Coordinates of C-alpha atoms in Angstrom, one line a residue:
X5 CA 129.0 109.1 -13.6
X6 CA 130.2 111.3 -10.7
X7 CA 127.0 113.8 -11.5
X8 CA 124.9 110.1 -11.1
X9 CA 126.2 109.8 -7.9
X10 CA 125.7 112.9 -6.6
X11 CA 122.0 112.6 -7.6
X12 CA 122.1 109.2 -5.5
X13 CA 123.3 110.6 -2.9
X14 CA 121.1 113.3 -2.7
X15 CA 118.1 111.7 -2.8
X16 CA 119.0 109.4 0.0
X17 CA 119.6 112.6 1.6
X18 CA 116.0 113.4 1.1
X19 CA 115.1 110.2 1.8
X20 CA 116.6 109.9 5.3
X21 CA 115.0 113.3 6.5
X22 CA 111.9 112.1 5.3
X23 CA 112.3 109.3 7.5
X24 CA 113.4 111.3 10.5
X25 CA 110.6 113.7 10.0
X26 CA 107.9 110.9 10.6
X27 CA 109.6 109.4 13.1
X28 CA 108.9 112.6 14.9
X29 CA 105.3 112.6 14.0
X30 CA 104.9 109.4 14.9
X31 CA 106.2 109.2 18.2
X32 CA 103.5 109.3 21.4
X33 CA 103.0 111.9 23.4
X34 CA 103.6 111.9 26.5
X35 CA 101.0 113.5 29.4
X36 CA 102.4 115.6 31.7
X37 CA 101.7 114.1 35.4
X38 CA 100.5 116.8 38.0
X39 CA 102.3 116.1 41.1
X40 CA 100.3 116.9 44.2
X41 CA 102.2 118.2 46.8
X42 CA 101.2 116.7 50.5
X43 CA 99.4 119.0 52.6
X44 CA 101.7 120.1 55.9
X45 CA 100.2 118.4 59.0
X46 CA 98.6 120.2 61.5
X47 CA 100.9 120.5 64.6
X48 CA 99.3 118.5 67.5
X49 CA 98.7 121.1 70.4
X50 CA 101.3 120.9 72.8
X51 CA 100.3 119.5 76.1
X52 CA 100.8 121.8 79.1
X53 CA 103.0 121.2 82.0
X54 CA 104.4 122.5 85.3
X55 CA 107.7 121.5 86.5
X56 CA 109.5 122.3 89.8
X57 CA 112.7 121.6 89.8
X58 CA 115.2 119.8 92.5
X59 CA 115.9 123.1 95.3
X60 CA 112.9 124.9 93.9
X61 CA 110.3 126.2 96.8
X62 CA 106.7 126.8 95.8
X63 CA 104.7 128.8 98.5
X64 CA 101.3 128.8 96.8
X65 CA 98.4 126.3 95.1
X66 CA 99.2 124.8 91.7
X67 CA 95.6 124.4 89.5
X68 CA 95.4 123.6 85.6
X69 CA 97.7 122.3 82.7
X70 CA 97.6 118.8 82.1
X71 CA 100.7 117.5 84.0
X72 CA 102.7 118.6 86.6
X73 CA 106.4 117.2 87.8
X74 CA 107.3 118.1 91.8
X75 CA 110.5 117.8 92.1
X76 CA 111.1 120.8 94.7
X77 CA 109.0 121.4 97.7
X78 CA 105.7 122.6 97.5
X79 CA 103.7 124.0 100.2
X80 CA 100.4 124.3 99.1
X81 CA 97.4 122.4 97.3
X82 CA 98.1 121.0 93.7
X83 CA 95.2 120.2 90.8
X84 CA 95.8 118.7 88.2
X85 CA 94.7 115.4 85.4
X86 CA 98.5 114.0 85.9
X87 CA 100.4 114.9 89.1
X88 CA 104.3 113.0 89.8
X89 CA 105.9 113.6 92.7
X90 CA 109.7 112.9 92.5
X91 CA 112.1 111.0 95.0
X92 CA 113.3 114.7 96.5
X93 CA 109.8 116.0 95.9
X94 CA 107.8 116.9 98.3
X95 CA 104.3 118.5 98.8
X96 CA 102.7 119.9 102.3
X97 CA 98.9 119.8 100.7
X98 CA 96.4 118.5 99.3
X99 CA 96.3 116.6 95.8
X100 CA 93.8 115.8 93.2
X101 CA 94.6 114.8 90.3
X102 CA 93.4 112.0 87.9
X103 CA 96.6 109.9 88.0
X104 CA 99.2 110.5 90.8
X105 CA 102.6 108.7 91.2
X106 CA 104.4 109.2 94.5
X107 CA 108.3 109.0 94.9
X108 CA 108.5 111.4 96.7
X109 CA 106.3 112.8 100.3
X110 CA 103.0 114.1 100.7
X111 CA 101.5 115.6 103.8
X112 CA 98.1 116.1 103.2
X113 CA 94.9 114.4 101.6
X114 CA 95.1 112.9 98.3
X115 CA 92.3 112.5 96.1
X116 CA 92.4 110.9 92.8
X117 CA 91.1 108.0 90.6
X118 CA 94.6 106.3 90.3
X119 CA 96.8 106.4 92.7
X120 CA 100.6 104.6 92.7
X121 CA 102.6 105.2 96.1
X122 CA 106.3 103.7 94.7
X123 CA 108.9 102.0 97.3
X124 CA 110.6 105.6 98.4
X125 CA 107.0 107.3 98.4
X126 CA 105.4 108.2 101.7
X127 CA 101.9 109.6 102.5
X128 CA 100.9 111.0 105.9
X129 CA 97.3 111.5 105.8
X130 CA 94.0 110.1 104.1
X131 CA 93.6 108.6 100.4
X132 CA 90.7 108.7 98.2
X133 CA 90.9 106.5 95.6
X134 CA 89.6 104.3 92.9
X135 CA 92.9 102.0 92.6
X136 CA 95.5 102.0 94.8
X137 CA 99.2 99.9 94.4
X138 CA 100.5 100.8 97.6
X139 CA 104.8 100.0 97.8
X140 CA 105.7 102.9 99.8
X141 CA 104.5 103.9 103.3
X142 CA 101.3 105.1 104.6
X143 CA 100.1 106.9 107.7
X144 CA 96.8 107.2 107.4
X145 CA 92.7 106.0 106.2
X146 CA 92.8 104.6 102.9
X147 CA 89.4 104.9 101.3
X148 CA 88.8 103.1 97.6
X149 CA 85.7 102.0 96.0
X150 CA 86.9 99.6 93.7
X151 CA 90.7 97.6 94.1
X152 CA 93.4 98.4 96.9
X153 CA 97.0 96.0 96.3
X154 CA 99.5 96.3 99.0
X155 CA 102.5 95.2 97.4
X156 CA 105.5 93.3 99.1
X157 CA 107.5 96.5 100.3
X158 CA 104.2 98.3 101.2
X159 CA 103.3 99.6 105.4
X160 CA 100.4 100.5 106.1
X161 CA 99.6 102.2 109.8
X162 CA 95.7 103.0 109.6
X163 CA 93.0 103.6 111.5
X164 CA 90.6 102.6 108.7
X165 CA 91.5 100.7 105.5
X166 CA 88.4 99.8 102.8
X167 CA 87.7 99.2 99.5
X168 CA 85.9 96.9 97.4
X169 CA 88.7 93.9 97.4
X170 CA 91.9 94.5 99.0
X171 CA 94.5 92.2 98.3
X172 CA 97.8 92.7 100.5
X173 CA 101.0 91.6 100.5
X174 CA 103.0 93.9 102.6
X175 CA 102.6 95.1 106.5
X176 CA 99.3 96.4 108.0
X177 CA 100.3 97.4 111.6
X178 CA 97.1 98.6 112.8
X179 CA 93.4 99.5 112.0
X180 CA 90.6 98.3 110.9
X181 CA 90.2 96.5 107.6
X182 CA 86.5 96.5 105.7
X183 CA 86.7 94.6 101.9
X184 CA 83.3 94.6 100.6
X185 CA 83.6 91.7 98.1
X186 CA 87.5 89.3 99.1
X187 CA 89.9 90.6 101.2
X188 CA 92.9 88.7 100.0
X189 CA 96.6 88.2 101.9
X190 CA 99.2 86.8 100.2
X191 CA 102.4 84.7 101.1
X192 CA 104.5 87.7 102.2
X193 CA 101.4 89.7 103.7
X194 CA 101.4 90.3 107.8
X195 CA 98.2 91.9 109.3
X196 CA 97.5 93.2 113.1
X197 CA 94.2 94.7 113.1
X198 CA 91.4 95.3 115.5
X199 CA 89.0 94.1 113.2
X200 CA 88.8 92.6 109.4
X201 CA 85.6 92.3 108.1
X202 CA 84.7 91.0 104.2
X203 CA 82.4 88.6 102.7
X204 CA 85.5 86.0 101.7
X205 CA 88.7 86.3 103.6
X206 CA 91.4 84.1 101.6
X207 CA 94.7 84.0 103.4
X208 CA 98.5 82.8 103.0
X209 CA 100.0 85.0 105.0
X210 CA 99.3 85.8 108.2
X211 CA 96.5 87.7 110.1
X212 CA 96.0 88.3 114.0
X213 CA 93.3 89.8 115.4
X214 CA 89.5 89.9 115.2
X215 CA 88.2 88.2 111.5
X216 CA 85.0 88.1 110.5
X217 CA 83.8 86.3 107.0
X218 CA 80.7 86.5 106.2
X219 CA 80.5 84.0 103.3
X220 CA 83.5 81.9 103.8
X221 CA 87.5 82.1 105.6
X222 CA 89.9 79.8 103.0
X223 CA 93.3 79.3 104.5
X224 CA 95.6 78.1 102.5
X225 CA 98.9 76.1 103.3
X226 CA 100.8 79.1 104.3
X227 CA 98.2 80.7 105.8
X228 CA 97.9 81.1 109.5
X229 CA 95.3 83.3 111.6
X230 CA 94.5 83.9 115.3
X231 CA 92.1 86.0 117.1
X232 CA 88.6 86.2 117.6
X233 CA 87.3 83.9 114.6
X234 CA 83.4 84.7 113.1
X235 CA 82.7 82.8 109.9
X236 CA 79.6 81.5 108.1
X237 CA 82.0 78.2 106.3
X238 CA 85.5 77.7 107.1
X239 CA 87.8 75.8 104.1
X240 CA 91.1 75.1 105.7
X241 CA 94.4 73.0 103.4
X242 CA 97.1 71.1 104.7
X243 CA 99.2 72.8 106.4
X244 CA 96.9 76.1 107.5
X245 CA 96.8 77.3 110.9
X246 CA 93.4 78.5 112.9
X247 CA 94.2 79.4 116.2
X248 CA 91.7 81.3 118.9
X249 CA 88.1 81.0 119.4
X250 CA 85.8 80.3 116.6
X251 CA 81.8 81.6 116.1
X252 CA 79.3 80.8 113.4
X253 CA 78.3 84.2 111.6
X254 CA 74.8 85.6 112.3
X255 CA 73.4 87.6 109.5
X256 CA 72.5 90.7 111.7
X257 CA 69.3 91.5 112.7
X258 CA 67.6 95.0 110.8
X259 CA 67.3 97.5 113.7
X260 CA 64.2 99.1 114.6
X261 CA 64.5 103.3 114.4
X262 CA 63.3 105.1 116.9
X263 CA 60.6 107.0 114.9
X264 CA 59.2 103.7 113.7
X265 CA 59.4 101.8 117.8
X266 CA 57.4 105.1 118.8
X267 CA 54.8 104.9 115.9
X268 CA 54.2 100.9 116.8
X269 CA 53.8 101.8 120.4
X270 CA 51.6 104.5 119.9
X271 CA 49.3 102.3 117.3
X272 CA 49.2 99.8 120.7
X273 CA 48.0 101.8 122.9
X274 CA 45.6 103.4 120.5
X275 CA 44.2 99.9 120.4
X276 CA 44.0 98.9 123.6
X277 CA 42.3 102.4 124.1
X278 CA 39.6 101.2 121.7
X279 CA 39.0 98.5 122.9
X280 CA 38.2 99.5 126.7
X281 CA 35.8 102.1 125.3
X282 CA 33.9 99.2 123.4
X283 CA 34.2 97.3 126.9
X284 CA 32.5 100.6 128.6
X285 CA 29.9 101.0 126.4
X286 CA 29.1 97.3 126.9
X287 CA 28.8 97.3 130.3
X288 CA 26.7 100.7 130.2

């Protein structure tokens, strides 16, 4: 009996390993995944910049990189895409840039396609300009052949202002002001000027001096003007003020150049020349 169940046992010995064995065999197999490692990214170029510092004196023109930072005091001309001029900056030159922001002082032309003067920044001398927000103070033309905003906290002292519409709402103590399209004045907007010329003049401020419209003059409730009025239509709300001598608007006459009034008198008496010869002949 015991060697019977040895024999037992043993063959379920067998019989298990068996099993086991084609377990193995049957059992999947599994792929191996490749894992693709990313690619490092490219480092962007850096952009270039020039910084002077607060106490830092540049004697010298700045030209190149992509933005410079005036924080010192630089005498000499600066070129750049992005100029900033810092509250203690200051530069005794001339500036083109693409973009310029003013916090600080400039003494010298600026030239640029935008152009942001902030409350502390101050220009002394002429601006070239596609847009201009003005908050600062400015001695000096303004030029711009698009938009010109004078903000609230904005002085202007000019000889010349003009863009294509200028809309102000700070101080304009002097000069003359040319909008080619609207010159717009808004509640908190004060104007002396020898002349203002546009096509619309739309005001709620307030404007003395000599005002021409071309088109029309719209005064609003708030508004109030004085001076030497010329407008072709006149659209005045409750509560608007016109004071001072009013004109209807003449388109103006094309003038004659002097190359063109000496050919036309010449071609006269060519004429009459002609014609007393023909008389002559006649009475021959």
């Amino acid at each position: 009996m015991a060697f019977f169940r040895k024999n037992v046992t043993k063959s379920r010995e067998i019989k298990t390993k068996e099993s086991r064995e084609t377990e193995v065999v049957t059992k999947p197999k599994v792929a191996k995944v490749e894992t693709i490692k990313p690619k490092p990214a490219t480092p962007k170029p850096k952009k270039s910049s020039t910084v002077i510092s607060k106490g830092i004196r540049v004697e010298g023109n700045i030209s190149g990189g992509d933005f410079v930072q005036i924080d010192g005091v630089l005498n000499g001309d600066v070129t750049a895409p992005n100029v900033n001029i810092g509250m203690n900056g200051s530069v005794h030159g001339v500036v083109k840039a693409d973009s310029v922001i003013i916090d600080g002082k400039v003494k010298g032309e600026v030239y640029s396609k935008e152009l942001e003067v902030r409350k502390t920044g101050q220009v002394t001398n002429k601006i070239y300009s596609s847009n201009i927000i003005i908050s600062g103070i400015i001695i000096g033309d303004i030029v711009s052949d698009n938009l010109i905003r004078i903000a609230k906290d904005g002085t202007i002292e000019a000889n010349h202002v003009e863009g294509k519409r200028v809309v102000i709402n700070g101080n304009i103590k002097r000069g003359m002001i040319i909008g080619e399209d609207v010159i717009e004045v808004e509640p908190d907007g004060k104007i002396t000027t020898e002349r203002l010329e546009s096509k619309r003049v739309v005001v709620n401020g307030k404007i003395e001096g000599k005002i021409t419209a071309s088109e029309l003059l719209d005064v609003g409730r708030n508004g109030f003007v004085q001076g030497e009025i010329t407008v072709k239509n006149i659209k005045t709300q409750e509560g608007g003020r016109v004071i001072g001598t009013m004109v209807t608007y003449e388109e103006p006459k094309p003038k004659v150049e002097p190359k063109q009034l000496e050919s036309s008198i010449a071609t006269e008496m060519s004429l009459d020349d002609s014609s007393e010869d023909i008389i002559d002949t006649k009475l021959a």
